[in-house]
CSV table of C-alpha atoms and ligand atoms in Angstrom, one decimal:
chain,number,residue,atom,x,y,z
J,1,UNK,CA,-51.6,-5.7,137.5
J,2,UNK,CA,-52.4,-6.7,141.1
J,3,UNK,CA,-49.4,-7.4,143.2
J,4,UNK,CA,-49.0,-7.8,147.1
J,5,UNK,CA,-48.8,-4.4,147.4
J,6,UNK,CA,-52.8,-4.2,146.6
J,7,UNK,CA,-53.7,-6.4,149.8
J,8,UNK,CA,-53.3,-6.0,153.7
J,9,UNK,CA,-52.3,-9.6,154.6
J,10,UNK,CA,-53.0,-9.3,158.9
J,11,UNK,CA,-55.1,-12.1,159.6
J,12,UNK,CA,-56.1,-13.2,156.1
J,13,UNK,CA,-54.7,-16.9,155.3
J,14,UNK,CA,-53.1,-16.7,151.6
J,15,UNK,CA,-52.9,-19.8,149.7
J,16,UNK,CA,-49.7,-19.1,147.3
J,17,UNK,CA,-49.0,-21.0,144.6
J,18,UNK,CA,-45.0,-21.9,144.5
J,19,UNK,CA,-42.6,-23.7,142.2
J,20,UNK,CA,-40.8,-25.9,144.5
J,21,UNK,CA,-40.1,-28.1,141.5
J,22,UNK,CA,-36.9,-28.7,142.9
J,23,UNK,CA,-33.8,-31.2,142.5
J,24,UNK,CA,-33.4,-34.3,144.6
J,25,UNK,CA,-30.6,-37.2,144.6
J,26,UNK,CA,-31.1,-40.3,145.8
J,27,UNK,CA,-31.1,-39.5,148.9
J,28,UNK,CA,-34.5,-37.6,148.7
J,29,UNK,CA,-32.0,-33.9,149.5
J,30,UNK,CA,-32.7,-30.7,147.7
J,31,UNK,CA,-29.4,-30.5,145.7
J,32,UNK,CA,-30.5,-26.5,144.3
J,33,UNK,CA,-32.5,-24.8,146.4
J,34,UNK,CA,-32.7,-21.2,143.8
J,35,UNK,CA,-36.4,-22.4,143.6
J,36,UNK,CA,-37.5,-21.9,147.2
J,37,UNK,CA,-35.2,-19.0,147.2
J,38,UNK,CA,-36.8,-17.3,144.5
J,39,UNK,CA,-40.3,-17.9,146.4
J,40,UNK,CA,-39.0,-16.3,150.0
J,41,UNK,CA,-39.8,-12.5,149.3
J,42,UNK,CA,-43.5,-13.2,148.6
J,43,UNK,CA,-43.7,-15.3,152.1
J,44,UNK,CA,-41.8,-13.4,153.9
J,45,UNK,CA,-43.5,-10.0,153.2
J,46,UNK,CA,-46.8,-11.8,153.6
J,47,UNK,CA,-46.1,-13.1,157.5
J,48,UNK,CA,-44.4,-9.9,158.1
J,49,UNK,CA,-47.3,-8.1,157.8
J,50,UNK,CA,-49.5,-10.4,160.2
J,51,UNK,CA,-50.8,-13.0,157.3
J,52,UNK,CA,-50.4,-17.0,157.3
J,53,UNK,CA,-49.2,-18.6,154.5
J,54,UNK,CA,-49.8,-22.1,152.7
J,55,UNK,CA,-48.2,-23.2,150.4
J,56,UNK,CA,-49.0,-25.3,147.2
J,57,UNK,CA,-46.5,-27.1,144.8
J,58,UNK,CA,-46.2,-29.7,142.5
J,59,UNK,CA,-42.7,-32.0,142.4
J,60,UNK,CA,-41.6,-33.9,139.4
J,61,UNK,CA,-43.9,-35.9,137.1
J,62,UNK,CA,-45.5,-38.5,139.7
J,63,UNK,CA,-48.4,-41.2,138.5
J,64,UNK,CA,-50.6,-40.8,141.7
J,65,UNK,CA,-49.2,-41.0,145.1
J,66,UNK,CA,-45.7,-41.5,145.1
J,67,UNK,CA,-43.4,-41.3,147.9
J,68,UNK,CA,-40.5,-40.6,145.8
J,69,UNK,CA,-42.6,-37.4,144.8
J,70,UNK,CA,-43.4,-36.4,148.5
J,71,UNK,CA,-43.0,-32.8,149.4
J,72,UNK,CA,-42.0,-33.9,152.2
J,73,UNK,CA,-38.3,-34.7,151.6
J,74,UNK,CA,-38.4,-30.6,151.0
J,75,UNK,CA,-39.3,-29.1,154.4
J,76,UNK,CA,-36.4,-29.0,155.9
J,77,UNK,CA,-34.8,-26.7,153.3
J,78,UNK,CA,-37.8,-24.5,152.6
J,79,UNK,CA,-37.6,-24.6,156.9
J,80,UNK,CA,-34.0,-23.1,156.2
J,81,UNK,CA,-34.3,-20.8,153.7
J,82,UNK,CA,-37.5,-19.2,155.4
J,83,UNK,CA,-35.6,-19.1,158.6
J,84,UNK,CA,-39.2,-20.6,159.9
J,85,UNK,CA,-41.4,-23.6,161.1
J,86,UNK,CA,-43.2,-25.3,158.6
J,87,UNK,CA,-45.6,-27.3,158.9
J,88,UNK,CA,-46.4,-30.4,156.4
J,89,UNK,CA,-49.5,-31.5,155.2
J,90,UNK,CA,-49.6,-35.4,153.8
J,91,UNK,CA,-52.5,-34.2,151.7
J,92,UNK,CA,-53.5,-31.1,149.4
J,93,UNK,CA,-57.1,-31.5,149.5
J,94,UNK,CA,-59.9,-33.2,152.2
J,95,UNK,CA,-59.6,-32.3,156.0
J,96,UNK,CA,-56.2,-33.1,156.3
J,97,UNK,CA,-55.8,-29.8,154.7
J,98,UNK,CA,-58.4,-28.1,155.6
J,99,UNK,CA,-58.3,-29.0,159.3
J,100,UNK,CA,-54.4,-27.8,159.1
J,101,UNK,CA,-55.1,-24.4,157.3
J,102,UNK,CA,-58.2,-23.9,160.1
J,103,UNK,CA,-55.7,-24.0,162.6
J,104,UNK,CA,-53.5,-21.5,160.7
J,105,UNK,CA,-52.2,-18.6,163.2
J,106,UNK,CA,-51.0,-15.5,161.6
J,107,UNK,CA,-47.2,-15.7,161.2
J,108,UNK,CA,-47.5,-19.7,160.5
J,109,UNK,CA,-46.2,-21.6,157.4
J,110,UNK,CA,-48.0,-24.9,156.4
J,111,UNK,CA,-46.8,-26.9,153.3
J,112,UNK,CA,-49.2,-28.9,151.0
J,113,UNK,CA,-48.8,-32.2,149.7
J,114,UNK,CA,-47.7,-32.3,146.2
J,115,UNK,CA,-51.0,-31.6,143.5
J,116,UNK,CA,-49.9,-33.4,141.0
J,117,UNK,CA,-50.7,-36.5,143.2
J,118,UNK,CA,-54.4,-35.8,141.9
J,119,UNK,CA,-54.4,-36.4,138.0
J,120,UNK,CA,-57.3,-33.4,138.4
J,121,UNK,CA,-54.4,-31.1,139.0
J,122,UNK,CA,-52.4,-31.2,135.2
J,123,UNK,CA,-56.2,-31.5,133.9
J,124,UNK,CA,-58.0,-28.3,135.0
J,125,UNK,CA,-59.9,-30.0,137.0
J,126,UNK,CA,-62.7,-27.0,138.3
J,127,UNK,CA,-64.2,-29.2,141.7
J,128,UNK,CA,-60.4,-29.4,142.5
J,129,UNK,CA,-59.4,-26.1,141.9
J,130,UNK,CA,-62.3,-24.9,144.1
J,131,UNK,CA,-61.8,-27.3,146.7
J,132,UNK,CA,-57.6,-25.7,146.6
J,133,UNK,CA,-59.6,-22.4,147.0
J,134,UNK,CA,-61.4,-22.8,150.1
J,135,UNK,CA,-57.9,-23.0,151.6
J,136,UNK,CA,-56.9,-19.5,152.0
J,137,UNK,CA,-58.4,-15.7,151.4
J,138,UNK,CA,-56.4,-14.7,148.8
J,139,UNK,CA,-54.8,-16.2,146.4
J,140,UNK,CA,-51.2,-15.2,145.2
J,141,UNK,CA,-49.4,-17.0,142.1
J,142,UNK,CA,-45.9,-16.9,142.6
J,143,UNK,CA,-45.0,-20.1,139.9
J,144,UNK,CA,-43.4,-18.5,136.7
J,145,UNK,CA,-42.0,-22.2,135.9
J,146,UNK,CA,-45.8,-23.0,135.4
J,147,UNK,CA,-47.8,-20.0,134.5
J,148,UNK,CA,-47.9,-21.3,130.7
J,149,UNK,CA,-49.9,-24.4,132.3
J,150,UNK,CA,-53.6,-24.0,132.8
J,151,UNK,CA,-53.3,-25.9,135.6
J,152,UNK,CA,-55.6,-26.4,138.8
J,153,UNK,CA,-53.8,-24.3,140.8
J,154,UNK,CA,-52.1,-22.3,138.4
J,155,UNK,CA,-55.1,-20.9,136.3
J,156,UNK,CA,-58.5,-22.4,137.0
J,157,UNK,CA,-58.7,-21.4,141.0
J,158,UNK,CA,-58.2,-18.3,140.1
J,159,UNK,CA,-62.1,-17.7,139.4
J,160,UNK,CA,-62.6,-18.4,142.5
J,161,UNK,CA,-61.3,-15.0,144.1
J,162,UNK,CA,-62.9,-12.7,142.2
J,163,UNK,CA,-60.6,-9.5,143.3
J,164,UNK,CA,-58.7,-11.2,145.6
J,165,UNK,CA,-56.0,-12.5,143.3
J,166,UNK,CA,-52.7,-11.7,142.6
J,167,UNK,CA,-49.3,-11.7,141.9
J,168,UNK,CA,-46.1,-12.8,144.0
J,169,UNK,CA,-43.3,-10.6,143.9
J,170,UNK,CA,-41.1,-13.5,141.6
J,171,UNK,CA,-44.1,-13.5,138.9
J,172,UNK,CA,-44.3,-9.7,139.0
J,173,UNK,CA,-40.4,-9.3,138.5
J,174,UNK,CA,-40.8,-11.9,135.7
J,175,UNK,CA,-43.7,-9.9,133.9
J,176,UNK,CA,-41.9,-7.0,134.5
J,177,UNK,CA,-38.5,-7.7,133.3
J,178,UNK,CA,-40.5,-9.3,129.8
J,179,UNK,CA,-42.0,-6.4,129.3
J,180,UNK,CA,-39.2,-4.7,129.8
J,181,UNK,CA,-37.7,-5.9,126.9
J,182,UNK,CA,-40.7,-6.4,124.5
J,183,UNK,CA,-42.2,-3.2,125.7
J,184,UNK,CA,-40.9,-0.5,127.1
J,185,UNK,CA,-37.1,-1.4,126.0
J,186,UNK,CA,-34.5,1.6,125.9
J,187,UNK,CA,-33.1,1.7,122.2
J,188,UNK,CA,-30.8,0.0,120.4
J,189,UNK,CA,-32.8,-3.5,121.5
J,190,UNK,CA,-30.7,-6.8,121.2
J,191,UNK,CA,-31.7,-10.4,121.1
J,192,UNK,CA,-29.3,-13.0,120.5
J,193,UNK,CA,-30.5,-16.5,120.1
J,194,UNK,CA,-28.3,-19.1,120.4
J,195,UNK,CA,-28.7,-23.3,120.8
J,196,UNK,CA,-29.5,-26.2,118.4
J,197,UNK,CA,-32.2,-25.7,116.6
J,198,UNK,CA,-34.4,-22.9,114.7
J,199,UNK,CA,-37.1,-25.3,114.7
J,200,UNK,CA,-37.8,-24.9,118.8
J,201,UNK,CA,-37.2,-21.0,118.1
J,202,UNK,CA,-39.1,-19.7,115.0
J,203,UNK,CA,-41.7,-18.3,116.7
J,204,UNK,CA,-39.7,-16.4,119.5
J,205,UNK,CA,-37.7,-15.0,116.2
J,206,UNK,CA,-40.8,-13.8,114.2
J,207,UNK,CA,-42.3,-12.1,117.1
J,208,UNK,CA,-39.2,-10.5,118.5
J,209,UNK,CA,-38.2,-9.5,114.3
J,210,UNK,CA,-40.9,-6.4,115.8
J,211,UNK,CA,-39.5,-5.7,119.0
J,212,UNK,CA,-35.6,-5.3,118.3
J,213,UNK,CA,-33.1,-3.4,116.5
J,214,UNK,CA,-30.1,-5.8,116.4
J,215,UNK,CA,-30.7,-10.2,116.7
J,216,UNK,CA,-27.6,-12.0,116.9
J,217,UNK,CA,-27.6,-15.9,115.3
J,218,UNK,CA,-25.6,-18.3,117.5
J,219,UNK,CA,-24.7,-21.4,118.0
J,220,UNK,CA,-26.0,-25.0,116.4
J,221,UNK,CA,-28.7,-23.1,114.6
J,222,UNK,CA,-26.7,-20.3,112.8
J,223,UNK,CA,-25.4,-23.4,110.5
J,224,UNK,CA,-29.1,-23.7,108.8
J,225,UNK,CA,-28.8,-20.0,107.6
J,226,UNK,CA,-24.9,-20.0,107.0
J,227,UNK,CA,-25.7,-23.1,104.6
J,228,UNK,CA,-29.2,-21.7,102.7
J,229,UNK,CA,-27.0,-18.2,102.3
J,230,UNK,CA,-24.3,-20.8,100.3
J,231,UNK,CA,-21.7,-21.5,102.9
J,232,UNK,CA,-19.9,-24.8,103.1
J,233,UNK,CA,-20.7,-25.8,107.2
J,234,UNK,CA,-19.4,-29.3,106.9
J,235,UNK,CA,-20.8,-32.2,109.0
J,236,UNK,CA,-21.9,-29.0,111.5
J,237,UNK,CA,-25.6,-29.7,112.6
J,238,UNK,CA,-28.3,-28.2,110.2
J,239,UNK,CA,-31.9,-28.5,109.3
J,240,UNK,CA,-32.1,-29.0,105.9
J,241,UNK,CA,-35.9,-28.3,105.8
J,242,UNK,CA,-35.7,-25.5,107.5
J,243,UNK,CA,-33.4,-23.3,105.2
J,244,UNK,CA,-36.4,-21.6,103.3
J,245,UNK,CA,-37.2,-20.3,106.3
J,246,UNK,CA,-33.9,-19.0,107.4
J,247,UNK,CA,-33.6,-17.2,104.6
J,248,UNK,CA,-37.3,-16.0,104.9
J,249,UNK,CA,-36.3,-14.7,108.3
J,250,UNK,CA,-33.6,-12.8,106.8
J,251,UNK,CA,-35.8,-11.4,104.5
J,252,UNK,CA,-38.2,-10.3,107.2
J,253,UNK,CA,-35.9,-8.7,108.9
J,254,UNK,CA,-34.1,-6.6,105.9
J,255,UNK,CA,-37.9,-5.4,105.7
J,256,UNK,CA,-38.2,-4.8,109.9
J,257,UNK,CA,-35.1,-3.1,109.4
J,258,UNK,CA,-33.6,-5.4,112.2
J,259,UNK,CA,-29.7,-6.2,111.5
J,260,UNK,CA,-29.0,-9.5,111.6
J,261,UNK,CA,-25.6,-10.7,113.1
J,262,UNK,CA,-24.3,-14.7,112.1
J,263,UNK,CA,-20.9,-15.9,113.3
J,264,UNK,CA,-18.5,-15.5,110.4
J,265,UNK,CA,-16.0,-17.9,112.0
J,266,UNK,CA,-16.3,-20.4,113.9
J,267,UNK,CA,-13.9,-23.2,116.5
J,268,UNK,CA,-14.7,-26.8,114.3
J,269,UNK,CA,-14.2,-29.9,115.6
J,270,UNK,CA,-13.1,-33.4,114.1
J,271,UNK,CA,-15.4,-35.3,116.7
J,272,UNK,CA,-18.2,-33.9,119.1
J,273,UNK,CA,-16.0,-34.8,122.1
J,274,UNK,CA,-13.8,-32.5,124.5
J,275,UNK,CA,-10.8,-33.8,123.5
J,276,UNK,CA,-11.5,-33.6,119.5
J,277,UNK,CA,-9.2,-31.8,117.0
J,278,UNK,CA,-10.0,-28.2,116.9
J,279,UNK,CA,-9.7,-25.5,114.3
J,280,UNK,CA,-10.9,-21.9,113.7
J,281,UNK,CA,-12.4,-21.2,110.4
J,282,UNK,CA,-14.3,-18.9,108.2
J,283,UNK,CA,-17.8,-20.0,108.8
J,284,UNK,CA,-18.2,-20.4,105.2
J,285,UNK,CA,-15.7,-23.2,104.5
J,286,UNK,CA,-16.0,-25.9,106.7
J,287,UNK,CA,-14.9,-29.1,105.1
J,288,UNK,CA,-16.2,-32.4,105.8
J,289,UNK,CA,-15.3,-34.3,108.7
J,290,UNK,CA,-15.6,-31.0,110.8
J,291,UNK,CA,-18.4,-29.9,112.5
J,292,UNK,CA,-18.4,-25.9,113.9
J,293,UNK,CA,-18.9,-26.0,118.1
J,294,UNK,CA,-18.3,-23.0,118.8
J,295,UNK,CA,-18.0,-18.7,117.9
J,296,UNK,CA,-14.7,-18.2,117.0
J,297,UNK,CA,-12.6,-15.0,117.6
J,298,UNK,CA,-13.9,-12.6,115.1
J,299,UNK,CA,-17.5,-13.1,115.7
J,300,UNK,CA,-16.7,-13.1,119.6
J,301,UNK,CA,-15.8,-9.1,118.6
J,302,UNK,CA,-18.3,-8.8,116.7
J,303,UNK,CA,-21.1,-9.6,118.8
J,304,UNK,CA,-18.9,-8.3,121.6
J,305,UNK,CA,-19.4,-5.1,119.8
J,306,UNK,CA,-23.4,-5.2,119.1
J,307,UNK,CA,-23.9,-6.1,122.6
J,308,UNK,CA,-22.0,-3.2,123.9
J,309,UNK,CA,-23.8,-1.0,121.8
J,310,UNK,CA,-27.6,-1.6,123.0
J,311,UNK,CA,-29.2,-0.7,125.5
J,312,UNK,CA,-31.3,-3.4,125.9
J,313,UNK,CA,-30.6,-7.3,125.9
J,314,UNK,CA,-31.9,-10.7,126.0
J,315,UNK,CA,-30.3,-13.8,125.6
J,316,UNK,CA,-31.2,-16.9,125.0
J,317,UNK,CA,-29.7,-20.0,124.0
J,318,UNK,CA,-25.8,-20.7,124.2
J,319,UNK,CA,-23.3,-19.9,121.2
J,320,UNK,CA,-21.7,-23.1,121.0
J,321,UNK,CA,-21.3,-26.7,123.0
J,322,UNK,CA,-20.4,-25.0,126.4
J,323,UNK,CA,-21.5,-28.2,128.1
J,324,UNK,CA,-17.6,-29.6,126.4
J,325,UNK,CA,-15.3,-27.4,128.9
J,326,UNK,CA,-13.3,-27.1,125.3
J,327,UNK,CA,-16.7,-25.5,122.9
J,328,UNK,CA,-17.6,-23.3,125.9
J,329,UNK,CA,-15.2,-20.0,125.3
J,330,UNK,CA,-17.7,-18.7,123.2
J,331,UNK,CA,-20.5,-18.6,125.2
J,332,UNK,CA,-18.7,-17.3,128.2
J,333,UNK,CA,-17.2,-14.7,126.0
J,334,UNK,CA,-20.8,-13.4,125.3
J,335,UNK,CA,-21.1,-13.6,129.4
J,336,UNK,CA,-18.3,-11.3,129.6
J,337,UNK,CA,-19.9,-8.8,126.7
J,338,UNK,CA,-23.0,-8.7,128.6
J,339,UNK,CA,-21.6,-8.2,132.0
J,340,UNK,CA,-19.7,-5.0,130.5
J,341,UNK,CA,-22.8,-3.7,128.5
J,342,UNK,CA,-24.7,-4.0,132.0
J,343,UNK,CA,-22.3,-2.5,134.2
J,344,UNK,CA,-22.0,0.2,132.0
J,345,UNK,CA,-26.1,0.5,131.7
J,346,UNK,CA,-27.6,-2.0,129.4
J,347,UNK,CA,-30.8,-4.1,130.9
J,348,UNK,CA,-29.8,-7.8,130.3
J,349,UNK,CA,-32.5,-10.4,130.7
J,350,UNK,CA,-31.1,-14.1,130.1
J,351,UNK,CA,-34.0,-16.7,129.9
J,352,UNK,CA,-35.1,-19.4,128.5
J,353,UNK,CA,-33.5,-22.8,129.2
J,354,UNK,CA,-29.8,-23.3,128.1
J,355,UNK,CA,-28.5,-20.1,128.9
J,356,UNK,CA,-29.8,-19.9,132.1
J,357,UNK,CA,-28.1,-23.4,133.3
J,358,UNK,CA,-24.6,-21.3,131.1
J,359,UNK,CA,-25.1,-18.3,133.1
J,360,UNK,CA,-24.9,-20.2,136.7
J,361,UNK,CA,-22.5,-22.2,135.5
J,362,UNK,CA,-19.6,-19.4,134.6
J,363,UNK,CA,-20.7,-17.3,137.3
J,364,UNK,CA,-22.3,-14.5,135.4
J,365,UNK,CA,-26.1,-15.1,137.3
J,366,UNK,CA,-25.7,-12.1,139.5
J,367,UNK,CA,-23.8,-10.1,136.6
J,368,UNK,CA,-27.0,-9.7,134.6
J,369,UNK,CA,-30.1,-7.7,135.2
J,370,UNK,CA,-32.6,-10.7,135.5
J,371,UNK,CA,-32.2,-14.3,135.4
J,372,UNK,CA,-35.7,-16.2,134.3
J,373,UNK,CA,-36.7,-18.8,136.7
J,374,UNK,CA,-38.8,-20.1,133.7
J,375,UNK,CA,-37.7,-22.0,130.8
J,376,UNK,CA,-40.4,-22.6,128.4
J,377,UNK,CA,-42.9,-20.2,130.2
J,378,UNK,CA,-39.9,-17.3,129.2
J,379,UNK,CA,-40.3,-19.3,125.5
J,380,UNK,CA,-43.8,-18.8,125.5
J,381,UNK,CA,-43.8,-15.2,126.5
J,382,UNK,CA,-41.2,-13.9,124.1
J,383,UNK,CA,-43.8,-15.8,121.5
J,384,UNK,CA,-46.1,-13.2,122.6
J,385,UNK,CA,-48.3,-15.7,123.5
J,386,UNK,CA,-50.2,-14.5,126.7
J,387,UNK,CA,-49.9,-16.9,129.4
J,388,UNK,CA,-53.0,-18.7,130.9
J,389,UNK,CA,-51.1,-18.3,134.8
J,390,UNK,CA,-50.7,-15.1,134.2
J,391,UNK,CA,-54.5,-13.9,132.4
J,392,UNK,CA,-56.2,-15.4,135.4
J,393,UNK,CA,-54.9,-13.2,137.5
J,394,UNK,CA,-55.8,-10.4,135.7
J,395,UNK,CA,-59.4,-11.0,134.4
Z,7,LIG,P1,-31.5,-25.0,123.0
Z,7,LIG,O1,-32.1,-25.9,124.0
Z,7,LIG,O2,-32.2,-24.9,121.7
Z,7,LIG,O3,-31.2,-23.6,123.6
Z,7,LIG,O4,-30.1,-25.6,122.7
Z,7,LIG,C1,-29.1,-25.7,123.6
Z,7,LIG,C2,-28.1,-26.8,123.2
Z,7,LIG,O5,-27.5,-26.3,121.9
Z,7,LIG,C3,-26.9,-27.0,124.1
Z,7,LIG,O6,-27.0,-28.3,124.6
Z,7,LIG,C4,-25.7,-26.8,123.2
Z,7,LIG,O7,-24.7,-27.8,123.4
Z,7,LIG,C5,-26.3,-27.0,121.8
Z,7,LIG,N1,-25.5,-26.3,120.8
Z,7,LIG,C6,-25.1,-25.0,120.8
Z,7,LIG,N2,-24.3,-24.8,119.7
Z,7,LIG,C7,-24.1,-26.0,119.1
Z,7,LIG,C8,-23.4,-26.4,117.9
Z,7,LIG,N3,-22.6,-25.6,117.2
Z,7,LIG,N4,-23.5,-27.7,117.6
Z,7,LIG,C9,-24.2,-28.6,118.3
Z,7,LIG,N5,-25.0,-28.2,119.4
Z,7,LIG,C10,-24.9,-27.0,119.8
């Protein structure tokens, strides 16, 4: 695995590849800026050793050029964060850009218009990825959030470098940490997947049924295997057509020999609001009328006492509604759990959409070992499907 350690960057020009896919109110500001943070090791490593760096993004979903999509309204943060000039280029491709990267002194930062201005970009387009590639000596991808895209600039240019190709330092923490826990994970091995639905998640479980020891069931889709195991779950949310499956999975796992932990109580509401009715019941008798929202005390223990007892973690998906201040306790319960397992040794990787928005929001970001900067890349990955970003690199 090639990493910025593999290259001398004094006087080379690298064209990196960054997810500045960031958040912007109507004012055109950067309102999180954990994106461009997450980019600043790779640049700032590269133009400490001498190197130049440009810099290639997409932003949102634009239809052609869009102002509203400009990169632009960015520079002043990625300015701040870096600590540097940067210099912005209204274009990604043409002379524009090449005229600005030719004038490219080491220590210099240029910013690229965004790519997805060019339809070529999302498409694969090979004459655009090649012209991207004339802009810098070596290419680093440093874009988790789209390494399961084979985009222009995050898979095609890459045949372009031959051995000059690598990864940032974000991507190679991200590859790491993954492998980490599908791989070369210190026993016991926990997953616990949490969120609405098994559909979006059955196969992350059936590859991870291999890879763990322990797999805790949360949240909206524990109700699917509560009801096909014969529980009552109310008007909790369920799909119906997925129950053979649940129980399948359950099946799978008896065979894996991977013990399988479902709430067995749960906080149920009389209306999916924050100011509802709430009781705590046995998961198994949930009249109608109520709908479970959240873990309730005993399974907090429970899983309180899994967790604690592996060594390795991942978590994905939240235990109940914690978007309602009143469903959250669950999920920062779990927070809490892994906090304690990591302080006392555990590797905790949280990733994967939900949780990672649950984990910033209670304050438990920097409690773990590694938070995922990519949602449905991370979902890809613990598919064990091999990501196109990430291959191209290493061919
Ligand atoms: P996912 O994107 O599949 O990880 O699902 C995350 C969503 O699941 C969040 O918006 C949660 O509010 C929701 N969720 C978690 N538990 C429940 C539940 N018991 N009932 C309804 N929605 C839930």
């Amino acid at each position: 695995m090639k990493t910025l350690k593999d290259f001398n960057f004094k006087n080379k020009k690298a064209i990196i590849r960054v997810d500045f896919n960031v958040p912007l109110n109507n004012e055109f500001q950067v309102t999180d800026i954990t994106r461009i943070q997450a980019a600043k090791s790779t640049i700032t490593e590269i133009l400490a050793q001498g190197g130049s760096c440009v810099l290639i993004s997409h932003l949102g979903r634009p239809k052609g050029f869009q102002e509203a999509f400009s990169l632009q309204h960015i520079v002043k943060s990625v300015e701040a964060v870096l600590n540097c000039n940067v210099k912005f280029v209204a274009d990604c491709v043409g002379t524009k850009a090449t005229d600005a990267v030719a004038d490219l002194a080491p220590g210099e930062v240029v910013l690229l218009e965004n790519l997805r201005f060019y339809e070529e970009e999302k498409k694969g387009d090979v004459a655009f990825a090649e012209k991207l590639s004339k802009l810098g000596d070596i290419y680093v991808n440093d874009a988790f959030g789209t390494a399961h895209r084979a985009h222009a600039s995050t898979t095609i240019i890459a045949q372009f470098f031959e051995d000059n190709k690598c990864f940032g330092n974000l991507l190679s923490r991200e590859i790491e940490s993954i492998d980490k826990v599908l791989n070369n994970s210190e026993k016991p091995v926990l997953a616990i997947l949490g969120g609405a639905k098994v559909s979006s998640k059955i196969t992350v479980i059936e590859n991870i049924l291999d890879k763990v020891d322990h797999l805790i069931i949360g949240g909206g889709m524990s109700f699917t295997f509560v009801k096909a195991l014969g529980g009552k779950i109310g008007n909790s949310i369920c799909e119906d057509d997925k129950m053979e499956l649940a129980l399948e999975i359950l099946k799978q796992a008896k065979a894996k020999g991977v013990e399988v932990h479902i709430p067995v109580d749960v906080i149920a509401a009389d209306d999916f609001s924050n100011d509802a009715n709430t009781q705590t019941l046995d998961i198994n008798e949930i009249p109608e009328g109520w709908e479970g929202v959240d873990a309730g005390p005993k399974s907090r223990a429970n899983f309180d006492a899994v967790v604690n007892a592996c060594k390795t973690i991942l978590w994905n998906g939240p235990l109940g509604v914690f978007e309602m201040e009143a469903f959250a306790g669950g999920t920062i319960a779990l927070g809490h759990s892994i906090d304690r397992a990591t302080k006392n040794g555990a590797f905790s990787l949280v990733g994967g959409g939900d949780s990672v928005a649950a984990v910033k929001q209670f304050g438990f970001a920097d409690k773990v070992s590694y938070v995922s900067t990519g949602g449905g890349a991370m979902l890809e990955m613990l598919e064990g499907k091999t990501l196109p970003g990430i291959e191209a690199i290493l061919k």
